[in-house]
Coordinates of C-alpha atoms in Angstrom, one line a residue:
X27 CA -0.2 -0.1 0.1
X28 CA 0.6 3.5 -0.8
X29 CA 0.0 5.3 2.6
X30 CA 2.1 4.8 5.6
X31 CA 1.4 3.4 8.9
X32 CA 1.7 6.8 10.3
X33 CA -0.5 8.3 7.6
X34 CA -3.0 5.6 8.6
X35 CA -2.9 6.5 12.2
X36 CA -3.4 10.1 11.5
X37 CA -5.9 9.2 9.1
X38 CA -8.0 7.5 11.5
X39 CA -7.9 10.1 14.4
X40 CA -9.0 12.8 12.0
X41 CA -11.7 10.8 10.7
X42 CA -13.0 9.7 14.3
X43 CA -12.6 13.6 15.3
X44 CA -15.1 14.4 12.0
X45 CA -17.3 11.7 12.4
X46 CA -16.2 9.7 9.9
X47 CA -14.7 6.7 11.3
X48 CA -16.5 4.3 9.1
X49 CA -15.3 5.8 6.0
X50 CA -11.7 5.1 7.3
X51 CA -12.3 1.0 7.1
X52 CA -12.1 1.1 3.7
X53 CA -8.7 1.2 4.2
X54 CA -8.5 -2.2 5.2
X55 CA -8.3 -5.3 2.9
X56 CA -7.4 -8.8 2.8
X57 CA -3.8 -7.7 1.4
X58 CA -3.6 -5.4 4.6
X59 CA -0.3 -5.8 6.5
X60 CA 0.0 -7.3 10.1
X61 CA 0.9 -3.8 11.1
X62 CA -2.4 -1.9 9.2
X63 CA -4.7 -4.9 10.7
X64 CA -3.1 -4.1 14.3
X65 CA -4.9 -0.6 14.0
X66 CA -8.1 -2.2 12.8
X67 CA -8.0 -4.0 16.0
X68 CA -7.1 -1.2 18.2
X69 CA -10.5 0.0 16.7
X70 CA -12.5 -2.8 17.7
X71 CA -11.9 -2.6 21.5
X72 CA -11.8 1.5 21.4
X73 CA -14.6 3.0 23.5
X74 CA -14.5 6.1 21.0
X75 CA -17.1 5.2 18.8
X76 CA -19.7 2.5 19.2
X77 CA -21.0 2.3 16.2
X78 CA -17.2 2.3 14.5
X79 CA -16.4 -0.3 17.1
X80 CA -19.1 -3.0 16.0
X81 CA -18.1 -2.2 12.0
X82 CA -14.5 -2.9 12.5
X83 CA -15.4 -6.3 14.3
X84 CA -17.0 -7.0 11.4
X85 CA -14.6 -5.4 9.0
X86 CA -11.8 -7.6 10.9
X87 CA -13.9 -11.0 10.7
X88 CA -14.8 -10.6 7.0
X89 CA -10.5 -10.0 6.3
X90 CA -10.3 -13.4 8.7
X91 CA -12.7 -15.3 6.4
X92 CA -10.9 -13.6 3.0
X93 CA -7.7 -15.2 4.3
X94 CA -9.1 -18.4 4.9
X95 CA -9.0 -17.9 9.2
X96 CA -11.5 -17.3 12.0
X97 CA -11.4 -14.0 13.1
X98 CA -9.5 -15.2 16.6
X99 CA -6.8 -17.2 14.4
X100 CA -5.9 -13.8 12.7
X101 CA -5.6 -11.9 15.8
X102 CA -3.1 -14.5 16.9
X103 CA -1.0 -13.8 13.9
X104 CA -0.6 -10.3 14.0
X105 CA 0.2 -9.0 17.3
X106 CA 3.5 -7.0 17.5
X107 CA 6.2 -7.9 19.0
X108 CA 6.4 -4.1 20.4
X109 CA 10.4 -4.4 20.6
X110 CA 10.3 -6.4 23.3
X111 CA 13.2 -9.3 23.8
X112 CA 15.6 -6.8 21.1
X113 CA 19.1 -5.0 22.1
X114 CA 19.0 -0.6 21.2
X115 CA 22.0 1.0 21.4
X116 CA 25.4 0.6 21.4
X117 CA 27.3 2.4 24.3
X118 CA 25.0 0.7 27.0
X119 CA 22.6 -1.5 25.0
X120 CA 19.2 -1.7 26.5
X121 CA 15.8 -3.3 26.1
X122 CA 12.6 -3.0 26.7
X123 CA 11.0 -5.0 29.6
X124 CA 7.3 -4.9 31.3
X125 CA 7.7 -4.1 35.2
X126 CA 4.8 -5.4 37.4
X127 CA 2.2 -2.5 36.7
X128 CA 2.8 -3.2 32.7
X129 CA 4.6 -0.2 32.1
X130 CA 7.8 -0.1 30.1
X131 CA 11.1 0.2 31.8
X132 CA 14.8 -0.1 30.1
X133 CA 17.4 -2.7 31.5
X134 CA 20.9 -2.8 30.2
X135 CA 22.9 -6.1 29.7
X136 CA 24.1 -5.8 33.5
X137 CA 20.0 -6.1 34.5
X138 CA 20.1 -2.7 35.8
X139 CA 17.1 -0.2 34.9
X140 CA 18.0 3.0 33.6
X141 CA 16.8 6.2 31.8
X142 CA 16.9 7.1 28.0
X143 CA 19.3 9.9 26.8
X144 CA 16.8 11.9 23.9
X145 CA 18.7 9.9 21.1
X146 CA 18.2 6.7 22.7
X147 CA 14.4 7.1 23.6
X148 CA 14.2 7.9 19.3
X149 CA 15.6 4.5 18.8
X150 CA 12.5 3.3 20.1
X151 CA 10.1 5.5 20.0
X152 CA 8.0 3.5 17.4
X153 CA 7.9 0.6 19.1
X154 CA 6.7 2.2 22.6
X155 CA 4.1 3.9 20.8
X156 CA 3.0 0.3 19.3
X157 CA 3.1 -1.0 23.0
X158 CA 0.7 1.6 24.2
X159 CA -2.0 0.4 21.4
X160 CA -1.1 -3.1 21.8
X161 CA -1.1 -3.4 25.8
X162 CA -4.9 -2.6 26.5
X163 CA -6.0 -4.3 23.2
X164 CA -4.3 -7.7 24.0
X165 CA -5.5 -7.7 27.6
X166 CA -9.0 -7.2 26.3
X167 CA -8.9 -10.1 23.6
X168 CA -7.6 -12.6 26.3
X169 CA -10.3 -11.7 28.6
X170 CA -12.7 -12.2 25.2
X171 CA -11.1 -15.9 25.1
X172 CA -11.8 -16.5 28.6
X173 CA -15.4 -15.4 28.6
X174 CA -16.0 -17.2 25.0
X175 CA -13.6 -20.5 26.0
X176 CA -11.4 -20.5 23.1
X177 CA -9.1 -23.1 22.9
X178 CA -5.4 -23.5 21.2
X179 CA -3.7 -26.8 20.2
X180 CA 0.0 -27.1 22.1
X181 CA 1.9 -26.5 19.0
X182 CA 0.0 -23.5 18.2
X183 CA -0.4 -22.0 22.3
X184 CA 3.4 -22.8 22.6
X185 CA 4.0 -20.8 18.9
X186 CA 1.3 -17.8 19.5
X187 CA 2.2 -17.3 23.4
X188 CA 5.1 -18.7 25.0
X189 CA 6.9 -17.8 21.8
X190 CA 6.3 -14.6 21.4
X191 CA 7.9 -11.7 23.4
X192 CA 4.3 -9.8 24.5
X193 CA 2.2 -12.6 24.8
X194 CA 4.5 -14.6 26.8
X195 CA 5.1 -12.2 29.4
X196 CA 1.3 -11.6 30.0
X197 CA 0.7 -15.3 30.1
X198 CA 2.9 -15.3 33.1
X199 CA -0.5 -12.9 34.7
X200 CA -3.1 -15.5 33.9
X201 CA -3.7 -19.2 35.1
X202 CA -4.2 -21.7 32.4
X203 CA -6.2 -25.1 31.8
X204 CA -5.4 -28.1 30.0
X205 CA -8.6 -29.3 28.0
X206 CA -9.3 -32.6 26.8
X207 CA -11.2 -32.5 23.4
X208 CA -14.6 -32.8 25.3
X209 CA -13.7 -30.0 27.1
X210 CA -13.0 -31.5 30.4
X211 CA -10.3 -29.4 32.3
X212 CA -7.6 -31.8 33.3
X213 CA -5.1 -29.9 34.7
X214 CA -4.1 -26.3 36.0
X215 CA -1.0 -24.7 35.4
X216 CA 0.7 -21.3 35.0
X217 CA 3.6 -19.7 33.6
X218 CA 6.5 -18.8 35.7
X219 CA 9.4 -16.1 35.1
X220 CA 11.4 -18.3 33.2
X221 CA 8.8 -19.0 30.9
X222 CA 8.3 -22.8 32.4
X223 CA 4.9 -24.3 33.2
X224 CA 4.5 -25.2 36.7
X225 CA 1.6 -26.9 38.2
X226 CA -0.3 -25.7 41.9
X227 CA 2.9 -27.7 43.6
X228 CA 5.2 -25.3 41.7
X229 CA 6.4 -28.9 39.9
X230 CA 6.9 -28.5 36.1
X231 CA 4.2 -29.6 34.2
X232 CA 4.3 -31.6 30.9
X233 CA 1.7 -30.3 28.4
X234 CA 1.0 -33.3 26.3
X235 CA -1.1 -33.7 22.9
X236 CA -3.8 -33.8 22.4
X237 CA -4.5 -31.5 25.2
X238 CA -5.9 -28.5 24.4
X239 CA -5.0 -25.1 26.1
X240 CA -7.2 -22.3 27.8
X241 CA -7.4 -19.9 30.1
X242 CA -9.0 -21.2 33.2
X243 CA -12.8 -20.0 34.0
X244 CA -13.6 -20.4 37.6
X245 CA -16.9 -22.5 36.8
X246 CA -14.4 -25.2 35.0
X247 CA -12.5 -26.1 38.4
X248 CA -13.8 -27.0 42.2
X249 CA -13.7 -24.4 44.9
X250 CA -10.8 -26.2 46.6
X251 CA -8.8 -25.9 43.3
X252 CA -9.7 -22.0 43.1
X253 CA -8.8 -21.2 47.0
X254 CA -5.3 -23.5 46.5
X255 CA -4.1 -21.6 43.4
X256 CA -5.6 -17.9 44.5
X257 CA -3.0 -18.7 47.5
X258 CA -0.1 -19.6 45.0
X259 CA -0.6 -16.1 43.3
X260 CA -1.0 -14.4 46.4
X261 CA 2.7 -15.9 47.5
X262 CA 4.3 -14.5 44.6
X263 CA 2.3 -11.4 44.3
X264 CA 0.9 -12.2 40.3
X265 CA -2.7 -10.3 40.1
X266 CA -4.2 -11.8 37.0
X267 CA -4.4 -9.3 34.3
X268 CA -8.4 -9.9 33.9
X269 CA -10.9 -11.0 36.9
X270 CA -10.1 -15.0 36.5
X271 CA -10.4 -16.9 39.9
X272 CA -12.4 -14.5 41.5
X273 CA -14.5 -13.9 38.6
X274 CA -18.3 -13.7 39.7
X275 CA -20.1 -16.9 39.1
X276 CA -24.1 -16.8 38.2
X277 CA -26.5 -19.2 37.0
X278 CA -30.5 -19.1 36.5
X279 CA -32.9 -19.8 38.8
X280 CA -34.1 -24.0 38.5
X281 CA -37.8 -23.0 37.5
X282 CA -36.2 -21.5 34.4
X283 CA -34.4 -24.8 33.2
X284 CA -37.1 -25.2 30.4
X285 CA -37.1 -21.3 29.4
X286 CA -35.4 -19.8 26.0
X287 CA -35.2 -16.1 27.8
X288 CA -33.5 -14.7 30.4
X289 CA -34.9 -11.3 31.5
X290 CA -34.1 -8.7 33.7
X291 CA -36.3 -5.4 35.1
X292 CA -34.9 -2.3 35.5
X293 CA -35.4 -0.6 38.9
X294 CA -35.3 2.7 37.3
X295 CA -35.3 3.0 33.1
X296 CA -32.0 3.3 31.4
X297 CA -31.7 5.8 28.3
X298 CA -31.9 3.7 25.6
X299 CA -28.7 4.7 23.4
X300 CA -26.4 5.0 26.5
X301 CA -27.4 1.1 27.0
X302 CA -26.6 0.3 23.7
X303 CA -23.2 2.0 23.3
X304 CA -22.5 0.0 27.0
X305 CA -22.8 -3.1 25.7
X306 CA -21.1 -2.4 21.9
X307 CA -18.3 -1.2 24.5
X308 CA -18.2 -4.9 26.0
X309 CA -18.4 -7.0 22.6
X310 CA -22.2 -7.1 21.5
X311 CA -23.2 -6.2 18.1
X312 CA -26.0 -4.1 16.8
X313 CA -28.4 -6.3 14.6
X314 CA -31.9 -5.8 13.1
X315 CA -34.4 -8.3 14.0
X316 CA -38.5 -8.7 13.9
X317 CA -38.3 -6.9 16.8
X318 CA -36.0 -4.0 15.6
X319 CA -32.9 -3.0 17.0
X320 CA -31.2 -6.2 19.1
X321 CA -27.7 -6.7 20.5
X322 CA -25.8 -9.9 19.6
X323 CA -23.0 -12.0 20.8
X324 CA -21.3 -15.1 19.7
X325 CA -20.1 -17.7 21.9
X326 CA -18.7 -19.5 19.0
X327 CA -16.5 -22.5 21.2
X328 CA -20.6 -23.2 22.7
X329 CA -21.9 -22.7 19.4
X330 CA -24.8 -20.4 21.1
X331 CA -26.1 -17.2 19.8
X332 CA -26.7 -14.7 22.1
X333 CA -29.5 -12.1 21.3
X334 CA -30.4 -9.2 23.7
X335 CA -34.0 -7.4 23.0
X336 CA -34.3 -4.2 24.6
X337 CA -38.1 -3.2 25.7
X338 CA -38.6 0.3 25.9
X339 CA -40.6 2.6 27.2
X340 CA -40.3 6.1 25.1
X341 CA -36.4 6.2 25.0
X342 CA -35.9 4.4 27.9
X343 CA -35.3 0.7 28.4
X344 CA -37.1 -1.1 31.3
X345 CA -36.0 -4.7 30.5
X346 CA -34.0 -6.6 28.8
X347 CA -34.9 -10.0 27.5
X348 CA -32.0 -12.5 26.6
X349 CA -32.6 -15.1 23.9
X350 CA -29.8 -18.5 23.3
X351 CA -30.1 -19.9 20.0
X352 CA -27.7 -22.6 18.1
X353 CA -25.9 -20.9 15.3
X354 CA -24.3 -23.4 13.5
X355 CA -27.3 -25.9 13.5
X356 CA -29.9 -25.6 10.4
X357 CA -32.1 -24.4 11.0
X358 CA -30.9 -22.3 14.2
X359 CA -32.9 -23.7 17.0
X360 CA -33.1 -21.9 20.6
X361 CA -31.6 -23.6 23.5
X362 CA -33.4 -24.1 26.7
X363 CA -31.5 -22.6 29.6
X364 CA -30.1 -26.2 31.2
X365 CA -28.8 -26.8 27.5
X366 CA -26.6 -23.7 27.5
X367 CA -23.1 -24.0 29.0
X368 CA -22.7 -22.7 31.9
X369 CA -20.1 -20.1 31.2
X370 CA -22.6 -18.7 28.4
X371 CA -25.0 -18.3 31.1
X372 CA -22.7 -16.8 33.9
X373 CA -21.5 -14.6 31.3
X374 CA -24.8 -13.4 30.4
X375 CA -26.4 -12.9 33.6
X376 CA -23.1 -11.0 34.9
X377 CA -23.4 -8.7 32.1
X378 CA -27.1 -7.9 32.5
X379 CA -26.7 -7.6 36.1
X380 CA -23.8 -5.0 35.2
X381 CA -26.2 -3.5 32.5
X382 CA -29.1 -2.0 35.4
X383 CA -26.3 0.0 37.0
X384 CA -24.8 1.4 33.8

């Protein structure tokens, strides 16, 4: 492409300021470089313009399909290195590292943190800008992977996570599960400072095929396991990047087991536009249905499409109904709540309850 990445960055900023953000998406195609697609991904997780956010997600999925990939497979392949793992300068070479707060620090070959001269700062300026964009985007992407129960085969996880300068470091701030192909949790492990895999006893863990890797959701583990792992993280002063072991867990009331809808009533009406923006900032997309505007989210691993219908009284929303249906089956059929995967139920209820105070 003729335009430079810097020019695209500037064009995006200007387009958003002018309210023409949707037009900028025409710059992205299946032939776009990884650097360009990272900028599209930043738009996907931005809170600047929620219509733009939704359109960017759709564009990213279209590009992934054109490349013969699923959206999360494309996302795995475009994570920038951000200059991590490389040395800058000659007199006193330094590298960029992330401290406990995930702020960049500069460390020389003796392991000492030091300040940079203006000339040295110029050497790594581009990578630092990329890092500022990439960190929040990757953390949000990892939380989406947790919620959607995304799984990686051993070789892919080792390549895309342990073998990546940024994601290897982020992996140390998460708890991982090794899952059978049936979806059942077999082992829980973490990544230590030396990028070794350890179990709850700090013994080496051997990840073997055909086990798949995923972020541990608390509904996958027993309470005693969660408690023990919480102690391990506390001992090492590790705070997970996203709520994980202590993530709220919800289930539907037993009398609703054969229902196909969850409904939440608002004690006080919430303005429709504000609530739409709130959900879209959390990964939901606007769609059209027989009922008018609805919000949709796909839980692909669970083969579940969740549709939120916001019942209005004038401009205000008075309740939300969540319907669950299979989206890979033909015809698409509604789920009874008892047939929906527990993580999907828990995460949707969590969103609905949070929305009542949005």
